[in-house]
Tab-separated table of C-alpha atoms in Angstrom:
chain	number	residue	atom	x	y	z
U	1	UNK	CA	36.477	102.826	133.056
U	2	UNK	CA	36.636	99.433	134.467
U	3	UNK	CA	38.615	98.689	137.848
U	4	UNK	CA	41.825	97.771	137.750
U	5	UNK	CA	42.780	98.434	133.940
U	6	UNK	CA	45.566	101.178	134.027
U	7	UNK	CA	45.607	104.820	133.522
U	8	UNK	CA	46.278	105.748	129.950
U	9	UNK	CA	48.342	109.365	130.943
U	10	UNK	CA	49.839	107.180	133.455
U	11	UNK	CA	51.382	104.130	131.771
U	12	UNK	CA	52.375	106.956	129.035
U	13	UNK	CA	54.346	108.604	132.015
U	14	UNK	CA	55.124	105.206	133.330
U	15	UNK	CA	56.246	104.642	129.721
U	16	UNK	CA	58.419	107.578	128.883
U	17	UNK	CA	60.667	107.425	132.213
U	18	UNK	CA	61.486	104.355	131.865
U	19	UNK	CA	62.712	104.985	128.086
U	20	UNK	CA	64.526	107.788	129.749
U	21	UNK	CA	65.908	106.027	132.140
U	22	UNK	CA	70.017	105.075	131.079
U	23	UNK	CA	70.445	101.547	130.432
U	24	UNK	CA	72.882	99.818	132.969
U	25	UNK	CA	76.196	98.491	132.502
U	26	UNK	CA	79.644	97.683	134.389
U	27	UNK	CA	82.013	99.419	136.516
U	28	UNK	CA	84.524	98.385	134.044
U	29	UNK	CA	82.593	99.383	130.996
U	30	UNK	CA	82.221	102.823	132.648
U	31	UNK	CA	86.342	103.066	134.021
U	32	UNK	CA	87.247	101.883	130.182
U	33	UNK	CA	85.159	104.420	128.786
U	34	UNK	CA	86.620	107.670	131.234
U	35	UNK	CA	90.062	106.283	131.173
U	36	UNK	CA	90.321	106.861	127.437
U	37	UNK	CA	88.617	110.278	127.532
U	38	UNK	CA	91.057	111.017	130.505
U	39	UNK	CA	94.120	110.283	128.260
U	40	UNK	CA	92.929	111.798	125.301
U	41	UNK	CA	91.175	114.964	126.746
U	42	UNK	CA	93.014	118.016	126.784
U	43	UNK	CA	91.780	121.568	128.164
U	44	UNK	CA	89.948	122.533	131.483
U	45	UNK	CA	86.160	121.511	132.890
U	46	UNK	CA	85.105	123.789	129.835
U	47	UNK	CA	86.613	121.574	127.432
U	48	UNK	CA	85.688	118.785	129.237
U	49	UNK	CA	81.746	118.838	129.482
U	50	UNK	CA	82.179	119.239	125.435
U	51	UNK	CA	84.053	115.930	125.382
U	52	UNK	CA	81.436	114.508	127.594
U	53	UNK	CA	78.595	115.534	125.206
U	54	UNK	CA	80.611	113.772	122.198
U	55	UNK	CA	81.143	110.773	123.825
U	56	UNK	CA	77.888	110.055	126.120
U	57	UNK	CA	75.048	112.279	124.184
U	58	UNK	CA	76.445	111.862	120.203
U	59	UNK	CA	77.799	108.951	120.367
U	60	UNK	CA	76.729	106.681	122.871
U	61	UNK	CA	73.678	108.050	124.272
U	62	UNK	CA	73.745	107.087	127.710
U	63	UNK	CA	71.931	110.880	127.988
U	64	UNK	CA	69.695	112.807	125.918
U	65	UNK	CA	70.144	116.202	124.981
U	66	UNK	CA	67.967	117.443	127.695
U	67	UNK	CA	68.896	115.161	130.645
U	68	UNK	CA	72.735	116.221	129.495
U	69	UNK	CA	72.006	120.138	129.842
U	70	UNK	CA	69.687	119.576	132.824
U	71	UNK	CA	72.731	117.539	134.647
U	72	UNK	CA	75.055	120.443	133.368
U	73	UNK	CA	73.286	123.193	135.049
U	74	UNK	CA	72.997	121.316	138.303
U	75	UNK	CA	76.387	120.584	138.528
U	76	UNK	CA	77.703	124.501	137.421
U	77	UNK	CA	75.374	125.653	140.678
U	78	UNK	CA	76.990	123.120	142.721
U	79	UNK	CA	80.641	124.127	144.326
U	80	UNK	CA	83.507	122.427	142.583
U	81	UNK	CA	84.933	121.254	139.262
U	82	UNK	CA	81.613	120.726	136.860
U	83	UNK	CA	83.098	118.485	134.927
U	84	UNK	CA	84.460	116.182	137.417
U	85	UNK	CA	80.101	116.201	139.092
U	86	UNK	CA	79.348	115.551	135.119
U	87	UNK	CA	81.459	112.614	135.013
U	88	UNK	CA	80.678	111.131	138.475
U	89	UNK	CA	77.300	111.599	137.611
U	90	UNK	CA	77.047	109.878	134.401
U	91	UNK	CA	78.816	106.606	135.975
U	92	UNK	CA	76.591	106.832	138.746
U	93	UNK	CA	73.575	106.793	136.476
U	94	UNK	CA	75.120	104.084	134.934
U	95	UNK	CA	76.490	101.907	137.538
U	96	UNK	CA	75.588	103.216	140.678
U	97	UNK	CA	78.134	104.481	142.987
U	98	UNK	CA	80.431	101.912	142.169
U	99	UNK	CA	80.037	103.745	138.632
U	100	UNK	CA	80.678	107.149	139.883
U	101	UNK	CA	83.738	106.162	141.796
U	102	UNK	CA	85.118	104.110	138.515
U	103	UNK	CA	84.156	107.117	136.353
U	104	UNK	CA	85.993	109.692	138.624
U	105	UNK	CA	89.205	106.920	138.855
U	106	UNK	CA	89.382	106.431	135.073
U	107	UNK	CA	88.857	110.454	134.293
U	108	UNK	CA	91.917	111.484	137.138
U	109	UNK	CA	94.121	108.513	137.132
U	110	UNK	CA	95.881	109.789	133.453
U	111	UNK	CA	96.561	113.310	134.489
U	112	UNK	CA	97.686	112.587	138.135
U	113	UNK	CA	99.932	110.132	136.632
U	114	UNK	CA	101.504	111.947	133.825
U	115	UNK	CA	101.706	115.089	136.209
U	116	UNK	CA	103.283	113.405	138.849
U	117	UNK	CA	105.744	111.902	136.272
U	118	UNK	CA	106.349	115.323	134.610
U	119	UNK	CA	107.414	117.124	138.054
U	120	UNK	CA	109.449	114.273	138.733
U	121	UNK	CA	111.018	114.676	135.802
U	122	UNK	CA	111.916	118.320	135.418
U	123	UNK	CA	112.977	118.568	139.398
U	124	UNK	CA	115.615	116.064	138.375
U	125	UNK	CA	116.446	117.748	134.711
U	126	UNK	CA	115.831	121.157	135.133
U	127	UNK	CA	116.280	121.928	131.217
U	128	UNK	CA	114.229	118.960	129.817
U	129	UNK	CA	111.086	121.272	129.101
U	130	UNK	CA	112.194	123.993	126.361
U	131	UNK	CA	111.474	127.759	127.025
U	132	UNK	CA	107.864	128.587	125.851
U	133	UNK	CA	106.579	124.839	125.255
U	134	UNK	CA	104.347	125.848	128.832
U	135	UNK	CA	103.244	128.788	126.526
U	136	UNK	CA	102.422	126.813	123.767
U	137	UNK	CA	99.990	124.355	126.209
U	138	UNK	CA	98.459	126.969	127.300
U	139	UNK	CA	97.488	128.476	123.547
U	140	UNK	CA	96.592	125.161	122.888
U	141	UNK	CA	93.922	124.743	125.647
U	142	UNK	CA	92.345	128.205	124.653
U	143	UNK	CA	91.604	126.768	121.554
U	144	UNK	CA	90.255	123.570	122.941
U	145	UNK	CA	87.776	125.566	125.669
U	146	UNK	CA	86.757	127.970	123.103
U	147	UNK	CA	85.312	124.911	120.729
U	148	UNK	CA	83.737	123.425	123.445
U	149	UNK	CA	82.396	126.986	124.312
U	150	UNK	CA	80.726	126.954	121.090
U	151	UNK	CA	79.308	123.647	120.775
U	152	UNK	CA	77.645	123.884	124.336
U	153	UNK	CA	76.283	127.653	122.890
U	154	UNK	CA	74.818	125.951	120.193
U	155	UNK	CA	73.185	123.005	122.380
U	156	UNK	CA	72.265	125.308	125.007
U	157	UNK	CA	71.112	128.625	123.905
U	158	UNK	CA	68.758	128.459	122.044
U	159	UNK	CA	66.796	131.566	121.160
U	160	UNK	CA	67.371	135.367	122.062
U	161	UNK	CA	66.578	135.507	125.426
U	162	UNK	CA	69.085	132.539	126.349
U	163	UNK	CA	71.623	133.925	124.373
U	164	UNK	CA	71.131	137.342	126.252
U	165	UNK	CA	71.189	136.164	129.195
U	166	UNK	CA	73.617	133.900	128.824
U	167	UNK	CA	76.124	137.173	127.402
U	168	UNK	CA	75.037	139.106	130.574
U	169	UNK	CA	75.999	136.498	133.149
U	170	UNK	CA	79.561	136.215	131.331
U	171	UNK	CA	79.886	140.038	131.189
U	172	UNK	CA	79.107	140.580	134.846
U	173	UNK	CA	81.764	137.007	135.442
U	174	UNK	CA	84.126	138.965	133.892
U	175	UNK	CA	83.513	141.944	135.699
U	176	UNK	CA	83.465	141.039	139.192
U	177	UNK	CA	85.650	137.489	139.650
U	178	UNK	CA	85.989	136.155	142.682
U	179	UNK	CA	83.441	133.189	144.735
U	180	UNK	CA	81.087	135.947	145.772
U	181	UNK	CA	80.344	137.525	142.121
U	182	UNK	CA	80.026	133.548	141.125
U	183	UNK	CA	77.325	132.726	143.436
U	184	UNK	CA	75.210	136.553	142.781
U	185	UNK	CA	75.775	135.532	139.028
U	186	UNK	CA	73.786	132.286	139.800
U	187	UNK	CA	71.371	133.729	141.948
U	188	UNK	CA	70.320	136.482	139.788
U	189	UNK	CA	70.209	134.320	136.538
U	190	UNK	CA	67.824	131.483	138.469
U	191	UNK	CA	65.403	134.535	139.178
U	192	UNK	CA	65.536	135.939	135.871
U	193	UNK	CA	64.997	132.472	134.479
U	194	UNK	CA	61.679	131.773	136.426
U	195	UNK	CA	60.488	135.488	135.868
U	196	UNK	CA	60.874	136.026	131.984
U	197	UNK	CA	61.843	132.271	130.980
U	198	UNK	CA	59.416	130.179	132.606
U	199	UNK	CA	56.432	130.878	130.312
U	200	UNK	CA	58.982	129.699	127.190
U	201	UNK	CA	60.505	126.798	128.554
U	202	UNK	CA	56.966	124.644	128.660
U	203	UNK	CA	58.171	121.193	128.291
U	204	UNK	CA	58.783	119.788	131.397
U	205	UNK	CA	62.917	118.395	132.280
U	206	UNK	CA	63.827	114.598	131.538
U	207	UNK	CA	63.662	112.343	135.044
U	208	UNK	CA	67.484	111.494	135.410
U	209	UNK	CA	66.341	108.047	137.291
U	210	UNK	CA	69.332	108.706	139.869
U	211	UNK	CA	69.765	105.728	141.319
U	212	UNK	CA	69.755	107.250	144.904
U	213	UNK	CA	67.161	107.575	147.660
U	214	UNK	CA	65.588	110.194	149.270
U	215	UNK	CA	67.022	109.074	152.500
U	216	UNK	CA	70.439	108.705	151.226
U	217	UNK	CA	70.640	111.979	149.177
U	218	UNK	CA	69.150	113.721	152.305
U	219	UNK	CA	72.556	111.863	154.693
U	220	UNK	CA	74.951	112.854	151.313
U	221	UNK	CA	73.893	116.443	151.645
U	222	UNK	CA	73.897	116.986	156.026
U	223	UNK	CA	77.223	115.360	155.534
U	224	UNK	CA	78.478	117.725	152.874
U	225	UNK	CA	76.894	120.675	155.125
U	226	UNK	CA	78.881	119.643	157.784
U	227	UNK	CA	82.008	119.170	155.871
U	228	UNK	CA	81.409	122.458	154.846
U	229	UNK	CA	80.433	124.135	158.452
U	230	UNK	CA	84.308	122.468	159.287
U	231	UNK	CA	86.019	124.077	156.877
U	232	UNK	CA	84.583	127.406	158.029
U	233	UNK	CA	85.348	127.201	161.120
């Protein structure tokens, strides 16, 4: 090998991250892009990481498949709404944090305002909302979670031993609710998935290409620790 002429493996590394890697665009492409999904995206953070794969993994593939259910369970083991670290996320990746903060304004600002509006409203007119249309919403947004329930099932469960463990966790969820059967549930499933999984899963993850540094993700998360440590106290 002669000096100086690159690494094959490595400019094939070199190579595939940087194919990986999102493509950048604006803070307004990204708030344009969340503000429509915010007005036209009904249902909880269920509902709305299936919306998310529609838009940024079908149809514009800012993410891969991969990246998108890597970034999923990262954000699900975090504390939180998922779908609002999901959405954050993707602008950040994006746009930096200029993106995440126009991703997270464009994905609230429709709800906030049409809830704010709608308590407005029926403090001042008491009867304007029939008896049962509440009901009705709420039948409605089962039927929007439980499609994105099944589309995510279908990305991210693939073979028997997913799919088992996957049914276990959301037995156990349903058995013991609360923050402290949440965080066991995690626990436990990590453990079983480098015990029986790890020989299966033998492709290694996607690099996300966060646009943050070590330093700065190391200050983001003493400063969430000790935002944490004060609401403890």
């Amino acid at each position: 090998m002669m000096h100086g002429a690159p690494c094959r493996p490595c400019t094939r590394l070199k190579s595939n991250f940087l194919n990986n890697a999102p493509k950048s665009g604006s803070a307004a492409e990204v708030f344009t892009v969340f503000l429509r999904l915010g007005a036209t995206s009904f249902g909880g953070p269920l509902a709305h990481l299936g919306y998310f794969h529609r838009e940024f993994v079908a149809r514009r593939q800012w993410l891969t498949e991969r990246a998108y259910a890597d970034l999923v369970a990262l954000c699900q083991f975090l504390p939180g709404p998922a779908s609002s670290q999901v959405g954050m996320t993707i602008g950040l990746l994006r746009r930096g944090y200029l993106g995440a903060i126009a991703a997270w304004a464009g994905f609230t600002l429709p709800s906030a305002v049409l809830l704010t509006g709608f308590a407005m409203s029926v403090t001042r007119y008491p009867g304007l909302v029939p008896t049962g249309a509440l009901h009705g919403l709420k039948v409605m947004a089962v039927a929007v979670v439980a499609q994105a329930l099944w589309n995510m099932t279908r990305n991210l469960c693939q073979g028997t031993a997913l799919k088992v463990l996957a049914l276990v966790a959301a037995v156990f969820a349903w058995r013991f609710p609360g923050t402290p059967g949440q965080v066991a549930i995690i626990v436990a499933a990590a453990g079983m998935g480098i015990i029986f999984l790890k020989p299966t899963l033998r492709v290694p993850p996607e690099p996300l290409g966060l646009p943050v540094s070590r330093k700065a993700g190391t200050a983001w998360l003493v400063l969430l620790g000790v935002a944490l440590t004060v609401l403890w106290i």
